Amino acid sequence: DGGITQSPKYLFRKEGQNVTLSCEQNLNHDAMYWYRQDPGQGLRLIYYSQIVNDFQKGDIAEGYSVSREKKESFPLTVTSAQKNPTAFYLCASSPPAGRHSGNTIYFGEGSWLTVV
Amino acid sequence: AQSVTQPDIHITVSEGASLELRCNYSYGATPYLFWYVQSPGQGLQLLLKYFSGDTLVQGIKGFEAEFKRSQSSFNLRKPSVHWSDAAEYFCAVGAPPNFNKFYFGSGTKLNVKP
């Protein structure tokens, strides 16, 4: 089935470590996104990528890094510079504008990151 | 700047009662409009979307939403709520000409009383 797969579902990080969250999609979507969600809050955009080998900072990019070497993959690294990384992370993707389905954004199931 | 406002943080309704969740947006043109639902610890599932045409759109799980241009609103409705509808609901806007930019409201958490 087509969809967006995030892994791992739960991840624990020690202080000072970098961790990488995986996001893979087989929907053939061009654009991919990473959002952060804190309890009781909405979604905040970390990074997005509209095409391979290109990405832009979102509203809260500090302490995070991404890469987009393949169309189907958009991993997020949470670096030690991110002071408060404990949160729920959502990966998403959307097809190009102008397609008959419009530019709807679709989400993965999310990954929980906890600093221990 | 574009923005999406969901004025109700929490709403509690009785099972079987009707529901309306409010969403207002700020945008210079007609945007693309969406409602998503999120169960605890899960991703967001698309309920319905509006791109153009009929301003009353039907979605999954018996939900509908109405786009009112004059009020910059896109309220979500359901005539009879079920206990399984308890979740958090997010309104979102997709903003042409940058079709790949989306803006989300802060969410409304729905509780359903038996």
Short mmCIF file of C-alpha atoms in Angstrom, two decimals:
data_model
loop_
_atom_site.label_atom_id
_atom_site.label_comp_id
_atom_site.label_asym_id
_atom_site.label_seq_id
_atom_site.Cartn_x
_atom_site.Cartn_y
_atom_site.Cartn_z
CA ASP A 1 0.00 0.00 0.00
CA GLY A 2 1.11 3.55 -0.66
CA GLY A 3 1.93 5.72 2.28
CA ILE A 4 4.42 7.48 4.48
CA THR A 5 6.51 5.41 6.86
CA GLN A 6 8.24 6.92 9.84
CA SER A 7 10.71 5.05 12.01
CA PRO A 8 11.34 4.47 14.78
CA LYS A 9 8.01 5.07 16.48
CA TYR A 10 9.75 5.69 19.83
CA LEU A 11 13.29 6.94 20.29
CA PHE A 12 15.26 7.89 23.36
CA ARG A 13 18.22 10.23 23.19
CA LYS A 14 20.85 11.00 25.72
CA GLU A 15 21.96 14.54 26.29
CA GLY A 16 24.55 15.58 23.70
CA GLN A 17 23.66 12.92 21.14
CA ASN A 18 22.47 13.40 17.60
CA VAL A 19 19.60 11.19 16.46
CA THR A 20 18.06 10.66 13.04
CA LEU A 21 14.39 10.07 12.33
CA SER A 22 13.57 8.25 9.13
CA CYS A 23 10.79 9.17 6.71
CA GLU A 24 10.07 7.23 3.53
CA GLN A 25 7.17 7.68 1.11
CA ASN A 26 6.11 5.62 -1.88
CA LEU A 27 3.44 8.05 -3.08
CA ASN A 28 5.73 9.59 -5.69
CA HIS A 29 5.22 12.98 -4.06
CA ASP A 30 7.68 15.75 -4.82
CA ALA A 31 7.35 17.74 -1.60
CA MET A 32 8.15 16.47 1.88
CA TYR A 33 7.95 18.12 5.28
CA TRP A 34 8.89 17.75 8.92
CA TYR A 35 6.70 19.12 11.68
CA ARG A 36 7.15 19.19 15.41
CA GLN A 37 4.17 18.84 17.75
CA ASP A 38 4.35 19.51 21.48
CA PRO A 39 1.58 18.37 23.86
CA GLY A 40 -1.46 20.58 23.56
CA GLN A 41 0.05 22.58 20.75
CA GLY A 42 -0.35 22.70 17.01
CA LEU A 43 2.13 21.81 14.31
CA ARG A 44 5.29 23.80 13.75
CA LEU A 45 7.22 23.45 10.51
CA ILE A 46 10.87 22.46 10.87
CA TYR A 47 12.02 21.93 7.27
CA TYR A 48 10.46 21.26 3.92
CA SER A 49 11.71 20.11 0.55
CA GLN A 50 10.00 20.68 -2.76
CA ILE A 51 12.42 18.68 -4.93
CA VAL A 52 15.39 16.37 -4.56
CA ASN A 53 18.61 18.03 -3.38
CA ASP A 54 16.77 21.12 -2.23
CA PHE A 55 15.19 22.06 1.10
CA GLN A 56 14.18 25.17 3.02
CA LYS A 57 14.06 26.08 6.68
CA GLY A 58 10.69 26.30 8.32
CA ASP A 59 9.76 28.24 11.41
CA ILE A 60 11.86 26.28 13.95
CA ALA A 61 14.86 24.89 12.02
CA GLU A 62 17.51 25.67 14.65
CA GLY A 63 19.05 22.49 16.05
CA TYR A 64 17.77 20.33 13.19
CA SER A 65 19.18 19.21 9.86
CA VAL A 66 17.77 17.35 6.87
CA SER A 67 18.83 15.87 3.56
CA ARG A 68 16.92 15.01 0.40
CA GLU A 69 19.13 12.76 -1.70
CA LYS A 70 16.23 10.65 -2.97
CA LYS A 71 12.68 11.58 -3.84
CA GLU A 72 11.21 9.03 -1.46
CA SER A 73 13.37 9.80 1.58
CA PHE A 74 13.63 12.85 3.86
CA PRO A 75 15.48 12.03 7.11
CA LEU A 76 15.56 14.48 9.99
CA THR A 77 18.53 14.74 12.33
CA VAL A 78 17.95 16.22 15.75
CA THR A 79 21.31 17.58 16.81
CA SER A 80 22.71 18.23 20.26
CA ALA A 81 22.16 21.92 19.55
CA GLN A 82 18.43 21.42 19.89
CA LYS A 83 17.88 22.34 23.52
CA ASN A 84 14.43 20.91 24.02
CA PRO A 85 14.00 18.04 21.55
CA THR A 86 11.42 15.99 23.45
CA ALA A 87 8.37 16.08 21.18
CA PHE A 88 6.26 14.24 18.62
CA TYR A 89 7.64 14.53 15.10
CA LEU A 90 5.47 14.25 12.01
CA CYS A 91 6.67 13.70 8.48
CA ALA A 92 4.40 14.61 5.59
CA SER A 93 4.36 14.79 1.82
CA SER A 94 2.31 16.39 -0.94
CA PRO A 95 2.02 15.99 -4.70
CA PRO A 96 2.94 18.80 -7.09
CA ALA A 97 0.51 21.65 -7.58
CA GLY A 98 -1.64 21.43 -10.65
CA ARG A 99 -2.33 17.73 -10.41
CA HIS A 100 -6.01 16.79 -10.27
CA SER A 101 -5.71 15.87 -6.61
CA GLY A 102 -4.53 19.32 -5.68
CA ASN A 103 -1.84 20.03 -3.15
CA THR A 104 -3.18 18.01 -0.26
CA ILE A 105 -0.66 17.19 2.46
CA TYR A 106 -0.54 13.66 3.86
CA PHE A 107 1.04 12.55 7.12
CA GLY A 108 2.97 9.63 8.52
CA GLU A 109 2.15 8.10 11.89
CA GLY A 110 4.73 10.13 13.77
CA SER A 111 7.78 9.46 15.94
CA TRP A 112 8.14 10.16 19.64
CA LEU A 113 11.53 11.47 20.71
CA THR A 114 12.39 11.62 24.40
CA VAL A 115 15.58 12.94 25.94
CA VAL A 116 16.77 10.88 28.90
CA ALA B 1 0.73 37.00 6.68
CA GLN B 2 -1.35 33.90 6.39
CA SER B 3 -2.84 32.50 9.58
CA VAL B 4 -5.39 29.98 10.74
CA THR B 5 -7.39 30.42 13.93
CA GLN B 6 -9.31 27.77 15.80
CA PRO B 7 -10.88 29.73 18.64
CA ASP B 8 -11.98 26.72 20.69
CA ILE B 9 -9.19 24.80 22.42
CA HIS B 10 -11.51 22.25 24.01
CA ILE B 11 -15.09 21.30 23.24
CA THR B 12 -17.25 18.75 25.03
CA VAL B 13 -20.44 17.41 23.50
CA SER B 14 -22.78 14.60 24.41
CA GLU B 15 -22.92 11.54 22.24
CA GLY B 16 -25.63 11.98 19.64
CA ALA B 17 -25.49 15.77 19.78
CA SER B 18 -24.50 17.92 16.84
CA LEU B 19 -21.02 19.39 16.51
CA GLU B 20 -19.54 22.48 14.95
CA LEU B 21 -15.83 23.29 15.12
CA ARG B 22 -14.81 26.75 14.06
CA CYS B 23 -11.98 27.75 11.77
CA ASN B 24 -11.10 31.21 10.47
CA TYR B 25 -8.24 32.05 8.16
CA SER B 26 -6.43 35.13 7.06
CA TYR B 27 -5.37 35.14 3.44
CA GLY B 28 -5.57 37.53 0.52
CA ALA B 29 -7.14 35.12 -1.93
CA THR B 30 -9.17 31.95 -1.75
CA PRO B 31 -6.91 29.30 -0.29
CA TYR B 32 -7.18 25.58 -0.30
CA LEU B 33 -8.83 24.49 2.96
CA PHE B 34 -8.55 21.26 4.92
CA TRP B 35 -9.69 19.56 8.08
CA TYR B 36 -7.63 16.81 9.71
CA VAL B 37 -8.27 14.57 12.70
CA GLN B 38 -5.63 13.22 15.06
CA SER B 39 -6.04 10.45 17.61
CA PRO B 40 -3.56 10.44 20.51
CA GLY B 41 -0.08 9.40 19.43
CA GLN B 42 -1.06 9.11 15.79
CA GLY B 43 -0.56 11.06 12.61
CA LEU B 44 -3.11 13.38 11.04
CA GLN B 45 -5.84 11.91 8.87
CA LEU B 46 -7.51 13.99 6.19
CA LEU B 47 -11.25 14.44 6.81
CA LEU B 48 -12.12 16.69 3.90
CA LYS B 49 -10.82 19.46 1.66
CA TYR B 50 -12.07 22.41 -0.35
CA PHE B 51 -10.40 23.62 -3.50
CA SER B 52 -13.20 25.28 -5.48
CA GLY B 53 -16.82 24.87 -6.51
CA ASP B 54 -19.59 23.86 -4.12
CA THR B 55 -18.90 25.54 -0.80
CA LEU B 56 -20.35 22.65 1.20
CA VAL B 57 -18.00 19.70 1.12
CA GLN B 58 -18.56 16.22 2.42
CA GLY B 59 -15.85 14.18 4.05
CA ILE B 60 -15.25 10.86 5.69
CA LYS B 61 -16.86 9.67 8.93
CA GLY B 62 -19.98 11.75 8.33
CA PHE B 63 -18.27 15.14 8.56
CA GLU B 64 -18.96 18.13 6.38
CA ALA B 65 -17.60 21.66 6.20
CA GLU B 66 -18.82 24.89 4.67
CA PHE B 67 -16.61 27.54 3.14
CA LYS B 68 -17.91 31.07 3.70
CA ARG B 69 -15.81 33.57 1.82
CA SER B 70 -17.45 36.61 3.42
CA GLN B 71 -16.54 35.35 6.88
CA SER B 72 -13.18 33.76 5.96
CA SER B 73 -14.42 30.65 7.69
CA PHE B 74 -14.40 26.92 7.08
CA ASN B 75 -16.34 25.36 9.95
CA LEU B 76 -16.55 21.61 10.43
CA ARG B 77 -19.87 20.01 11.30
CA LYS B 78 -21.34 16.66 12.16
CA PRO B 79 -25.06 16.14 12.85
CA SER B 80 -24.63 13.37 15.44
CA VAL B 81 -21.38 12.75 17.27
CA HIS B 82 -20.19 9.27 18.17
CA TRP B 83 -17.88 8.43 21.08
CA SER B 84 -15.22 7.41 18.55
CA ASP B 85 -15.08 11.01 17.28
CA ALA B 86 -13.20 12.07 20.41
CA ALA B 87 -9.88 13.34 19.06
CA GLU B 88 -8.10 16.53 18.13
CA TYR B 89 -9.12 18.38 14.99
CA PHE B 90 -6.93 20.66 12.94
CA CYS B 91 -7.90 23.16 10.30
CA ALA B 92 -5.30 23.92 7.63
CA VAL B 93 -4.78 26.24 4.72
CA GLY B 94 -2.78 25.65 1.58
CA ALA B 95 -1.60 28.90 0.11
CA PRO B 96 -1.24 29.57 -3.61
CA PRO B 97 0.92 30.60 -5.38
CA ASN B 98 3.32 28.61 -3.21
CA PHE B 99 1.24 25.50 -3.40
CA ASN B 100 3.54 23.55 -1.17
CA LYS B 101 3.15 25.79 1.87
CA PHE B 102 0.57 24.83 4.48
CA TYR B 103 -0.57 26.60 7.63
CA PHE B 104 -2.23 24.84 10.54
CA GLY B 105 -4.48 26.01 13.33
CA SER B 106 -3.60 25.14 16.91
CA GLY B 107 -6.25 22.44 17.08
CA THR B 108 -9.52 21.78 18.92
CA LYS B 109 -9.70 18.85 21.27
CA LEU B 110 -13.11 17.18 21.23
CA ASN B 111 -14.40 15.24 24.21
CA VAL B 112 -17.56 13.18 23.88
CA LYS B 113 -19.74 12.53 26.94
CA PRO B 114 -21.66 9.26 27.06
#
